[in-house]
CSV table of C-alpha atoms in Angstrom, one decimal:
chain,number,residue,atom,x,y,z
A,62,UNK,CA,3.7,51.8,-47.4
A,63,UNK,CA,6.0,49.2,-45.7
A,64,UNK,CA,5.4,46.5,-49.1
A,65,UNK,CA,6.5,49.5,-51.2
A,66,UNK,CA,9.9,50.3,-48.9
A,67,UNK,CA,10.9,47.0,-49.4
A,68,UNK,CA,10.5,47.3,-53.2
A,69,UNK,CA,12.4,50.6,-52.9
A,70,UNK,CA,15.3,48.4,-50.4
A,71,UNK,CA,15.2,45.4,-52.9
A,72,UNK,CA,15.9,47.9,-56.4
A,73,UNK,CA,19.2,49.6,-53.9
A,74,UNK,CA,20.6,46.1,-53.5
A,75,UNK,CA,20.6,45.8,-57.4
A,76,UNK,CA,23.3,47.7,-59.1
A,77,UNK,CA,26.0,47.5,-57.0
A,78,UNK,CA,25.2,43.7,-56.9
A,79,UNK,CA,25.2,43.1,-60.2
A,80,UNK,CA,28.3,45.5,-61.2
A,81,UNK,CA,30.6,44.3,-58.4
A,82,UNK,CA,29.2,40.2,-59.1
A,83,UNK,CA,30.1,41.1,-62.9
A,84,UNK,CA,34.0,42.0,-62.2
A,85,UNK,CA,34.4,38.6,-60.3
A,86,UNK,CA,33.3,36.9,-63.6
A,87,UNK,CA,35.3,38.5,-66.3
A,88,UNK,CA,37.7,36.1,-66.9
A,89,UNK,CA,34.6,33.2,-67.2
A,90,UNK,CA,32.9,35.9,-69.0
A,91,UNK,CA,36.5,36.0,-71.5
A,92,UNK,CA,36.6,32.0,-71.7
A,93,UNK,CA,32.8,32.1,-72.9
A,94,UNK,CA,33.1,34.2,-75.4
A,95,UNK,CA,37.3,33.8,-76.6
A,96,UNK,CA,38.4,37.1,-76.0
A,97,UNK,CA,40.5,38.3,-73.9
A,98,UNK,CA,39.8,38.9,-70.2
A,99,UNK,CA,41.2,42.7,-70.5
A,100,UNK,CA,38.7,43.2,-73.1
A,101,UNK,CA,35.9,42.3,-70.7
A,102,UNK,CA,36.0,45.1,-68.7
A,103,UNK,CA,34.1,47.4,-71.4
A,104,UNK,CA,30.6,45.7,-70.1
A,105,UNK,CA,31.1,47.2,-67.0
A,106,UNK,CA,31.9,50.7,-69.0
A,107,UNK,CA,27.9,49.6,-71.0
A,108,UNK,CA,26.4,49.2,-67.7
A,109,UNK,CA,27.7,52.2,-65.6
A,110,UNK,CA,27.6,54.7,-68.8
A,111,UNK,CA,24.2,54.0,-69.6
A,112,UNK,CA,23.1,54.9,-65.9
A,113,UNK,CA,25.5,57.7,-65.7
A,114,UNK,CA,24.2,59.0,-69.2
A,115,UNK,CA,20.5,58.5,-68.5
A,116,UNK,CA,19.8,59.3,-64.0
A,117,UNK,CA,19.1,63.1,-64.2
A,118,UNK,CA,16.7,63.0,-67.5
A,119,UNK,CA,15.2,60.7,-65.8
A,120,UNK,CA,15.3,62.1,-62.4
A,121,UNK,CA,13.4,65.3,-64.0
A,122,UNK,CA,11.5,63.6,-65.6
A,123,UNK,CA,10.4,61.7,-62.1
A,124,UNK,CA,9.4,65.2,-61.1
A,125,UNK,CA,7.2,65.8,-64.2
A,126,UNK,CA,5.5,62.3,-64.8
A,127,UNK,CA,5.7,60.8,-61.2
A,128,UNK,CA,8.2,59.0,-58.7
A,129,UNK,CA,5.6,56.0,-58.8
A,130,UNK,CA,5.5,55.7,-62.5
A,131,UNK,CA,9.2,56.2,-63.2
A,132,UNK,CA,10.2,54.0,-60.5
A,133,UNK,CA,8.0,51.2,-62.4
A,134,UNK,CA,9.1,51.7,-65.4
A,135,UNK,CA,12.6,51.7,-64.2
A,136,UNK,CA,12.1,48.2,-63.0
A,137,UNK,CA,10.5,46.3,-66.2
A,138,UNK,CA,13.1,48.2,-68.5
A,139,UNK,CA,16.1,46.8,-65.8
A,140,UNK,CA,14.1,43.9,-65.3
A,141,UNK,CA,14.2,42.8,-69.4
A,142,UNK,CA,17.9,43.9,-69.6
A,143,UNK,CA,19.1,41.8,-66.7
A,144,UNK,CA,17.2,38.6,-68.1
A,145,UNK,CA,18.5,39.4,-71.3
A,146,UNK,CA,21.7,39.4,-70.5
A,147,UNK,CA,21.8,36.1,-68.9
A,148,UNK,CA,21.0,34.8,-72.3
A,149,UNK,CA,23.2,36.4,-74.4
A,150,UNK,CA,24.6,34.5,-77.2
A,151,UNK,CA,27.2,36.3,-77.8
A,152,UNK,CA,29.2,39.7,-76.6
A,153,UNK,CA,27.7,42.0,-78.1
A,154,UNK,CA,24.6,40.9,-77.6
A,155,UNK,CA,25.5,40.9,-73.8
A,156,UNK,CA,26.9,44.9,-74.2
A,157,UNK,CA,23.4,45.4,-75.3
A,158,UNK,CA,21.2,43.9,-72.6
A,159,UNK,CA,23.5,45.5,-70.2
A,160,UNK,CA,22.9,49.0,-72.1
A,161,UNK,CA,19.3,48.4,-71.7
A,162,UNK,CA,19.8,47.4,-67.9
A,163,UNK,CA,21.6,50.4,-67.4
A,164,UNK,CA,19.0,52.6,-68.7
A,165,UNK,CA,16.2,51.3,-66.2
A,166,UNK,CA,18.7,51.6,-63.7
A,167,UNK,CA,18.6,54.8,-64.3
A,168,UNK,CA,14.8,55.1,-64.1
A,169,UNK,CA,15.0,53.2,-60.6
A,170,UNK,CA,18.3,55.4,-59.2
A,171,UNK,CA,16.4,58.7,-60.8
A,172,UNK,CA,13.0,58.1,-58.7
A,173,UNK,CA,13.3,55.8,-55.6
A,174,UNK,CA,14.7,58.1,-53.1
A,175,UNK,CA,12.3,60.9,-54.0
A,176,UNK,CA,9.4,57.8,-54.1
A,177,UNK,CA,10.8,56.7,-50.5
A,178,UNK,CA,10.4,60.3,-49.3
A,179,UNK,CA,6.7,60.4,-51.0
A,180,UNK,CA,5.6,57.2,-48.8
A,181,UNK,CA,7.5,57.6,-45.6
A,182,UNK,CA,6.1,59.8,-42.7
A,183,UNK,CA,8.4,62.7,-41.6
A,184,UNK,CA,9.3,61.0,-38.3
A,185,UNK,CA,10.6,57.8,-39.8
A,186,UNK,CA,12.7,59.3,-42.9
A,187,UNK,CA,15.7,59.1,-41.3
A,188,UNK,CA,15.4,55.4,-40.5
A,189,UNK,CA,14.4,54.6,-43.9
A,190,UNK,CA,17.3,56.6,-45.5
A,191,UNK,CA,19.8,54.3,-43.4
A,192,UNK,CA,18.4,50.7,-44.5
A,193,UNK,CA,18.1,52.6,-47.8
A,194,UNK,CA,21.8,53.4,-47.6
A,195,UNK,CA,22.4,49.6,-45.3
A,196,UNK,CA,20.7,48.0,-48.6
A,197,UNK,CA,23.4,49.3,-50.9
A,198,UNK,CA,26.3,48.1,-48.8
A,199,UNK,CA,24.7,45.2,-49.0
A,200,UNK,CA,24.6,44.9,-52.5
A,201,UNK,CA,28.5,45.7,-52.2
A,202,UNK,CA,29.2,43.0,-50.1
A,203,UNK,CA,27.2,40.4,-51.7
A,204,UNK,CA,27.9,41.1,-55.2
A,205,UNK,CA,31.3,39.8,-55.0
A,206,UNK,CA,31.1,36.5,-52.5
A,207,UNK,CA,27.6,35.5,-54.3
A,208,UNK,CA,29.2,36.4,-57.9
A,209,UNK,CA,32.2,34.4,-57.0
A,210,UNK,CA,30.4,31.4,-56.0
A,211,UNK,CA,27.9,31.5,-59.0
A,212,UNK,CA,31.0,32.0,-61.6
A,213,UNK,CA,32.2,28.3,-60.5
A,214,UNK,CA,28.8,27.1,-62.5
A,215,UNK,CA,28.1,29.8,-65.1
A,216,UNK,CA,28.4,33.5,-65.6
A,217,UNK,CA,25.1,33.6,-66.6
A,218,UNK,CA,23.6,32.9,-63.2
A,219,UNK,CA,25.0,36.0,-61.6
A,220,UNK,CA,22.2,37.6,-63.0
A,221,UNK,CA,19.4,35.8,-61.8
A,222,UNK,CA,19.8,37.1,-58.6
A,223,UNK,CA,19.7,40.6,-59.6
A,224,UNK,CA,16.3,40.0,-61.9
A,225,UNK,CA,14.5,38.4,-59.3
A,226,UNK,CA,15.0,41.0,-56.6
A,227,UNK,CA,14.0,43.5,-59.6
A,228,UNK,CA,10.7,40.9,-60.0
A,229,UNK,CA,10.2,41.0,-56.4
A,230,UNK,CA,10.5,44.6,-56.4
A,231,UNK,CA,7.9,45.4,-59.2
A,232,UNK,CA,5.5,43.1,-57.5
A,233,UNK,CA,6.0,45.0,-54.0
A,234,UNK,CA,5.6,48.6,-55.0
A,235,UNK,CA,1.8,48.2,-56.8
A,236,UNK,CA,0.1,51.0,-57.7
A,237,UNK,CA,1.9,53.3,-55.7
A,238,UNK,CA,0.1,57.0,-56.6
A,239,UNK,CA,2.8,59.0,-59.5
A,240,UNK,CA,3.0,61.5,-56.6
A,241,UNK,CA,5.6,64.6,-57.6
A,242,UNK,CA,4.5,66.3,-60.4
A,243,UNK,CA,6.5,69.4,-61.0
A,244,UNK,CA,5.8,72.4,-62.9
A,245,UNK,CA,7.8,73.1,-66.1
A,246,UNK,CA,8.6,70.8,-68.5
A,247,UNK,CA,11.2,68.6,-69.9
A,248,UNK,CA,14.8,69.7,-71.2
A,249,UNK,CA,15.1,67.5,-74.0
A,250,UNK,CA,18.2,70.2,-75.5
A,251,UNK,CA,20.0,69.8,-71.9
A,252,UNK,CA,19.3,66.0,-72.0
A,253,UNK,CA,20.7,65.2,-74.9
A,254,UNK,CA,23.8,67.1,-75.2
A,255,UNK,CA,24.7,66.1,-71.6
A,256,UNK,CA,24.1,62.6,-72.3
A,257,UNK,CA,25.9,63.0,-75.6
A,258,UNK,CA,28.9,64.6,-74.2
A,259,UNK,CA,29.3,62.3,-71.0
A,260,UNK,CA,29.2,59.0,-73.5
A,261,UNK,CA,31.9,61.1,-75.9
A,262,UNK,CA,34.1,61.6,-72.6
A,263,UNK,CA,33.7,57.8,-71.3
A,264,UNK,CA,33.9,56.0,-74.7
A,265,UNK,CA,36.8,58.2,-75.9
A,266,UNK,CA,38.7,57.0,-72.7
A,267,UNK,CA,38.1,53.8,-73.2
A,268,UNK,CA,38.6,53.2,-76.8
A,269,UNK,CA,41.7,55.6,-76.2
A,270,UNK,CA,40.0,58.1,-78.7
A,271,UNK,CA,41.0,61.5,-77.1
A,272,UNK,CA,39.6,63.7,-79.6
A,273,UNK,CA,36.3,62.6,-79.0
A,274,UNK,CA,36.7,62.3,-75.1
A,275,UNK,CA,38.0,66.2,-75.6
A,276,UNK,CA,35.1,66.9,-77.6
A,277,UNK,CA,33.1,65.3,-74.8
A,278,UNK,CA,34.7,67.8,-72.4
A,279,UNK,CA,33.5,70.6,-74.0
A,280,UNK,CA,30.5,69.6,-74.7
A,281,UNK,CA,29.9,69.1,-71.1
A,282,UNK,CA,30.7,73.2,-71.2
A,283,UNK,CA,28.7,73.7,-73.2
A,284,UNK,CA,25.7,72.0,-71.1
A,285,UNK,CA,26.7,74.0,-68.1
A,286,UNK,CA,26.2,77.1,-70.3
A,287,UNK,CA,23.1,75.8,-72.1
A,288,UNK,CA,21.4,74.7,-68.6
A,289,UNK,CA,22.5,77.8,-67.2
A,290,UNK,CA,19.7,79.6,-68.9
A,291,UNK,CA,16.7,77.0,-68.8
A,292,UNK,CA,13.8,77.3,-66.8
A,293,UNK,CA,13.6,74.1,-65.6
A,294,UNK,CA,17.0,72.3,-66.6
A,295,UNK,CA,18.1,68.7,-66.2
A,296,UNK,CA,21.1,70.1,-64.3
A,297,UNK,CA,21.2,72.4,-61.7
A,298,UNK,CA,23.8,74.5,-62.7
A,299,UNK,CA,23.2,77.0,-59.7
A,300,UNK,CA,23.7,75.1,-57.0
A,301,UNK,CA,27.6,75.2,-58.7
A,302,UNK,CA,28.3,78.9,-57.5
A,303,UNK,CA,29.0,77.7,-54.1
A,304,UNK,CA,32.8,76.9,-53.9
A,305,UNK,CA,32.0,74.1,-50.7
A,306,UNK,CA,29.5,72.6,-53.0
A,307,UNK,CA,31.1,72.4,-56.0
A,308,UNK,CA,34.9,71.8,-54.3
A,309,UNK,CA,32.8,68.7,-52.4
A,310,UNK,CA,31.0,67.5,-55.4
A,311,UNK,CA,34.5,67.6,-57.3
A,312,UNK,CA,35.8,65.4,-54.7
A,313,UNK,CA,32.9,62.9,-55.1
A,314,UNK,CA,33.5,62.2,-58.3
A,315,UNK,CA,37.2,62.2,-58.5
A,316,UNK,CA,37.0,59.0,-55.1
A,317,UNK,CA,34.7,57.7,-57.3
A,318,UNK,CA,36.9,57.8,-60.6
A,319,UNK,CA,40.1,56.4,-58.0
A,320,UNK,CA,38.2,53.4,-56.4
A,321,UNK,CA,35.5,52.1,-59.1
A,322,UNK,CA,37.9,50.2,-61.1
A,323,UNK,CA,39.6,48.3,-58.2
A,324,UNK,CA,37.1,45.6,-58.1
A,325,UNK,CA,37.4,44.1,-61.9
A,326,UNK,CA,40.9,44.7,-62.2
A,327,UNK,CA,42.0,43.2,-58.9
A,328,UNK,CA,39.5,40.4,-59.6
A,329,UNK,CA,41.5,39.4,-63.1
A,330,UNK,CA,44.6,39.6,-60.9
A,331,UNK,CA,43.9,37.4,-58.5
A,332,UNK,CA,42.6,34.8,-61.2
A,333,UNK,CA,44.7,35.0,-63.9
A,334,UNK,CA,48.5,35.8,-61.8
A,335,UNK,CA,47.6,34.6,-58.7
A,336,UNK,CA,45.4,31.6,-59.9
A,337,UNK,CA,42.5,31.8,-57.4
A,338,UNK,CA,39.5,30.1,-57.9
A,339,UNK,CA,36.6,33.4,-58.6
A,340,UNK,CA,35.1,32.1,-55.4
A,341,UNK,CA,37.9,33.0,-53.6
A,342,UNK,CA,39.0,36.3,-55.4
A,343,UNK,CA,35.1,37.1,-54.7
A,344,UNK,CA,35.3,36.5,-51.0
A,345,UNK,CA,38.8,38.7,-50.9
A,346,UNK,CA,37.0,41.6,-52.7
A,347,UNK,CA,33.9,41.3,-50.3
A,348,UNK,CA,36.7,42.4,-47.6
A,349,UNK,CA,36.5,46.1,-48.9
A,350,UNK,CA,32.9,46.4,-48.8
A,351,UNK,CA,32.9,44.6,-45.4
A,352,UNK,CA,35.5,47.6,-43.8
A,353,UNK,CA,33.1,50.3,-45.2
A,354,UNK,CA,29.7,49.0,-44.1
A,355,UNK,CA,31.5,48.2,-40.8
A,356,UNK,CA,33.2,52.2,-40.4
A,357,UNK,CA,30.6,54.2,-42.3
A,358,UNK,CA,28.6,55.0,-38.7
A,359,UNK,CA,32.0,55.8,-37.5
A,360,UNK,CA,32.8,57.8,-39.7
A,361,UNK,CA,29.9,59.5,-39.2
A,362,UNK,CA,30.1,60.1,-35.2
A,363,UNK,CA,33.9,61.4,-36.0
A,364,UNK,CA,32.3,63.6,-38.4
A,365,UNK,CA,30.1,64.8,-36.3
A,366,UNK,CA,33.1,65.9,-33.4
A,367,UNK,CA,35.8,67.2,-35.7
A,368,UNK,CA,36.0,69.6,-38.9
A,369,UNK,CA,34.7,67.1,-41.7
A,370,UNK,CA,36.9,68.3,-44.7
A,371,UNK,CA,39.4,67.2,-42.1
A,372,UNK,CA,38.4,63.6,-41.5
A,373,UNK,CA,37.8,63.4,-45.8
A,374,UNK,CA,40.9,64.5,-46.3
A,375,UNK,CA,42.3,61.8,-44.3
A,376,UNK,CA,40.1,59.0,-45.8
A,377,UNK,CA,41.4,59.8,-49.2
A,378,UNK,CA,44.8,59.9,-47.7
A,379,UNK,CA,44.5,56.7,-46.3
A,380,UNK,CA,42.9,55.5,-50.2
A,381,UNK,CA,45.8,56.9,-51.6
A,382,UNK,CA,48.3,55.2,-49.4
A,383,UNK,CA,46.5,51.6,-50.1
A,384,UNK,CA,46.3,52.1,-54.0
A,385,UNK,CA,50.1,53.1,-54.0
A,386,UNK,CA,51.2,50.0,-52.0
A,387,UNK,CA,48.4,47.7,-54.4
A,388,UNK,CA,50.9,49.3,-57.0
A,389,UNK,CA,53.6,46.9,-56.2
A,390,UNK,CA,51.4,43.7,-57.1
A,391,UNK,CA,51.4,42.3,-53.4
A,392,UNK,CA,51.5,39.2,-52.7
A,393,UNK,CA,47.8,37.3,-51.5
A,394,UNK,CA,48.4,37.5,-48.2
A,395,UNK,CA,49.3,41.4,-48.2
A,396,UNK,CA,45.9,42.1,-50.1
A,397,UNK,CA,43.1,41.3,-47.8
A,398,UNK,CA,44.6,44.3,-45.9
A,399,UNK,CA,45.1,46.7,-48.3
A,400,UNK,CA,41.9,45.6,-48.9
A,401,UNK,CA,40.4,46.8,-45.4
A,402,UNK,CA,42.3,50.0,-45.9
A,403,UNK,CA,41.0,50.7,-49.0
A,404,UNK,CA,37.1,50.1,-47.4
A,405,UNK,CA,38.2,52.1,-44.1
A,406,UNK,CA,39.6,54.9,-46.4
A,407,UNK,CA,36.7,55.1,-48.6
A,408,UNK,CA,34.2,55.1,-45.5
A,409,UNK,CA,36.2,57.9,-44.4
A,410,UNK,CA,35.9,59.7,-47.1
A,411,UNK,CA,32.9,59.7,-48.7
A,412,UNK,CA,30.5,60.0,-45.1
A,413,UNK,CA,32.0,63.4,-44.2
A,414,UNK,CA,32.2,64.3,-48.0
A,415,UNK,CA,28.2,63.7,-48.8
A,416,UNK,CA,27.6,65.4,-45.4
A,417,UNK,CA,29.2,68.6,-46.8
A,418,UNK,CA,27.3,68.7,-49.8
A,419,UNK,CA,23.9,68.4,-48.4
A,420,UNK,CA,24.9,70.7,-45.5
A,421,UNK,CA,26.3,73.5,-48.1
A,422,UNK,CA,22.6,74.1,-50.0
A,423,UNK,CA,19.2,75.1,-48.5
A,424,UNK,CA,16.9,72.3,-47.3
A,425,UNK,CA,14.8,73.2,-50.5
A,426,UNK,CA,17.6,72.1,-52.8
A,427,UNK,CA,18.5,69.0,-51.0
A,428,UNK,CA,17.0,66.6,-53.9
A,429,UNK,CA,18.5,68.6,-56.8
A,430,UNK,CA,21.9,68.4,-54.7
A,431,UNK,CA,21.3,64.7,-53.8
A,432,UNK,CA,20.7,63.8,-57.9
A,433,UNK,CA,24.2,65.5,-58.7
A,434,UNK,CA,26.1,63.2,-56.0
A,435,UNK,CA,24.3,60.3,-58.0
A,436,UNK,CA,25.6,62.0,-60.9
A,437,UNK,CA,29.4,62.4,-59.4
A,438,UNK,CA,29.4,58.9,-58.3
A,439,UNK,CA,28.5,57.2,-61.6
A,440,UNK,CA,30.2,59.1,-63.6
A,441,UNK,CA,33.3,58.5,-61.7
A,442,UNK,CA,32.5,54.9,-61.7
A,443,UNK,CA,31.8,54.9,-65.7
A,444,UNK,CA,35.0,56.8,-66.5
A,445,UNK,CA,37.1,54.3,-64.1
A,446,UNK,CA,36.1,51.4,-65.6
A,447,UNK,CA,36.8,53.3,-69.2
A,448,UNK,CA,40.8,54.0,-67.4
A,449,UNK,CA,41.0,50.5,-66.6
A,450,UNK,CA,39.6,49.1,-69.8
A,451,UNK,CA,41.6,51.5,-72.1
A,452,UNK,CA,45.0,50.8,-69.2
A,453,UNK,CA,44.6,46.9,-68.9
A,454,UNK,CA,44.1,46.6,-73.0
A,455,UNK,CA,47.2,48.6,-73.7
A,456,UNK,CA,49.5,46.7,-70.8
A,457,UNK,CA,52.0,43.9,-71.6
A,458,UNK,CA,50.2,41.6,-69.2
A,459,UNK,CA,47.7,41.4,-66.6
A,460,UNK,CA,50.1,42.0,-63.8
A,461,UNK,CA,51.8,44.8,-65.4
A,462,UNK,CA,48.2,46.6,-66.4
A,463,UNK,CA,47.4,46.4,-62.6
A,464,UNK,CA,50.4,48.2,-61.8
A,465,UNK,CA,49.6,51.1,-63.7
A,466,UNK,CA,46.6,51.3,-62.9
A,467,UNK,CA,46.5,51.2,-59.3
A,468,UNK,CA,49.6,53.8,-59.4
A,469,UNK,CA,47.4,56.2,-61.6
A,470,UNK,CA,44.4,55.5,-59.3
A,471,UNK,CA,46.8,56.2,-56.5
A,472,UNK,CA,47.8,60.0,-58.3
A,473,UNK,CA,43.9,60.6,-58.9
A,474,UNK,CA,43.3,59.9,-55.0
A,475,UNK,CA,46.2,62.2,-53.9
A,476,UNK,CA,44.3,65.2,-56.1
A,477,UNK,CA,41.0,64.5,-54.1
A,478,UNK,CA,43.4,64.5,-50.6
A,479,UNK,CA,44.4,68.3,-51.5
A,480,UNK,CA,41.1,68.9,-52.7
A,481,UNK,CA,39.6,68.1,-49.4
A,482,UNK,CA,42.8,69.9,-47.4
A,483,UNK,CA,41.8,72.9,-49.2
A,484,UNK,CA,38.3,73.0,-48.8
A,485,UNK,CA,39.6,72.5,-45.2
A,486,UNK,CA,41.4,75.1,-44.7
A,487,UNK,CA,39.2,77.9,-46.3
A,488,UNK,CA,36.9,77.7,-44.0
């Protein structure tokens, strides 16, 4: 059991290693390949899309086939797609592997936490749910700093970390038994027009294509009609008639879609304006990670004495304050604590905020409703990076693409503050 925690600790480092260590090495990433650095920022679109498009199938299909067998395949599909990309000859050859990463990504995001819940005992879940949680701040903080320090070399050894965890983590978890099996059987109709319409949505954004990103938008309708009468659906469209729920999940996604993009497009400022070397820029991106590792348990004990909507509503106030003033283009010695702000607003935030959700549906639910926070959160993240990519491409210049886009982030965070306030005050 313990060998196949640690496989499930090692795959939760993973992706938020490897996507915040990528936005530290766009502009080496540009230099390699003669394009330029604003037109980087797509790969992190390829990676977070294809987990966003891909973690409920495959978190149903978990439930049908097995958490052990998912989880495995998860790993060797990542596993290829991470080694792949480190030798890439060329870009799109590198928006490929990273599609293929995302997917087992996917696989691994869509089965651990039920896996972890399969091989813990009752008494010791809650302990294994924090180093789970502890894992992916670590990731976080890491991806950066390490990133930043491997980009002085090559871009291509930022992945070899990421692979060799995902070796290590194969190797731990064995044969662990494909324990789950559900009852019902797979929505292929729900999986693929969901999919379908969350690519049309993210890839319309970022190729600036808003008839196909409107197109996406109703085809997400029409999977929340279409799932709305299955049997066993992809997407648990029930759990949506409760305003706290859906009001909280909202929320989730829209800090997500405000905060994701930071990290790459601050990384090409600092570079490219400011002229730091990426081993510095990582180290100064690490800083936000640091402030929400550091205030998440905070967070939580505050949570726990006063109205949560209440303390979310001031984390995302706090968000929307840091990403106005990053607006301004400060100067390096102003960011490092916007920087903590933006961490300590985030921690702030999103504690309280996953609290309500899990609190607002019946224990029984608690693994549907936990799958459609994953959802929220990379969806947000895909369709951030798409703003940025679509924003920093259409810009006059790095510093001036920045600008925007913290100032739109800024706009999108204010929306998730009155979300939060009114969720508050309904209660």
């Amino acid at each position: 059991m313990d060998r196949a925690l640690a496989s499930i600790l090692a795959s939760s480092f993973v992706t938020p290693f490897i996507a915040s260590a990528l936005g530290v090495t766009l502009p080496a990433l540009a230099s390699s390949f003669g394009v330029p650095s604003t037109a980087t920022v797509s790969l992190l679109v390829a990676l977070t899309l294809a987990v966003a498009v891909f973690v409920l199938p495959f978190g149903r299909l978990a439930d049908v086939a097995g958490y052990g067998r998912m989880f495995r395949a998860g790993l060797a599909v990542a596993g290829a797609g991470l080694a792949s990309a480190a030798l890439s000859p060329g870009l799109e050859a590198l928006y490929g592997s990273l599609l293929v990463a995302g997917m087992g990504l996917a696989a691994v995001f869509g089965s651990n936490n039920a896996l972890l819940f399969h091989i813990v005992p009752p008494e010791r879940r809650a302990t294994a749910v924090g180093l789970n949680s502890a894992s992916v701040y670590l990731g976080l903080l890491a991806g950066p700093a390490v990133g930043g320090l491997l980009a002085q070399f090559s871009w291509r050894l930022i992945f070899a970390p990421a692979a060799f965890l995902i070796l290590l983590s194969y190797a731990l978890v064995g044969r662990v038994a494909a324990a789950g099996r559900a009852a019902g059987g797979f929505d292929v109709a729900g999986s693929v027009v969901l999919g379908g319409s969350i690519a049309l949505v993210v890839l319309g954004v970022d190729a600036g294509l808003w008839t196909a990103a409107a197109l996406g938008a109703a085809g997400l309708a029409a999977a929340f009609l279409l799932e709305s009468r299955r049997e066993a659906p992809v997407l648990e469209v029930g759990l949506f008639r409760s305003v706290v729920f859906s009001a909280s999940v909202a929320a989730a996604f829209l800090n997500y879609l405000s905060t994701a993009a930071l990290s790459p497009s601050l990384s090409l400022l600092f570079q490219e304006v400011y002229k730091m070397a990426p081993r510095d820029a990582g180290f100064m991106l690490s800083l936000q990670a640091l402030a929400m590792a550091l205030l998440a348990p905070v967070a939580g004990r505050v949570s726990d004495r006063v109205s949560p909507s209440a303390v979310a509503a001031l984390g995302a106030g706090v968000l929307a304050a840091a990403l106005y003033l990053l607006s301004a283009e400060p100067s390096p010695t102003a960011a490092p604590w916007l920087l903590l702000a933006l961490g300590a607003g985030f921690a702030f935030f999103i504690v309280p905020n996953t609290t309500i959700i899990l609190s607002s549906v019946p224990p029984s639910r608690r693994g549907t409703a936990s799958a459609l926070v994953a959802e929220a959160r990379v969806l947000g993240q895909s369709l951030s990076n798409a703003v940025a990519s679509y924003v920093l491409r259409s810009a006059p210049g790095v510093a001036a693409g920045v600008s925007a886009l913290t100032a739109l982030l800024a706009y999108i965070s204010v929306a998730t503050v009155f979300l939060s306030l009114v969720r508050h005050l309904s209660h």
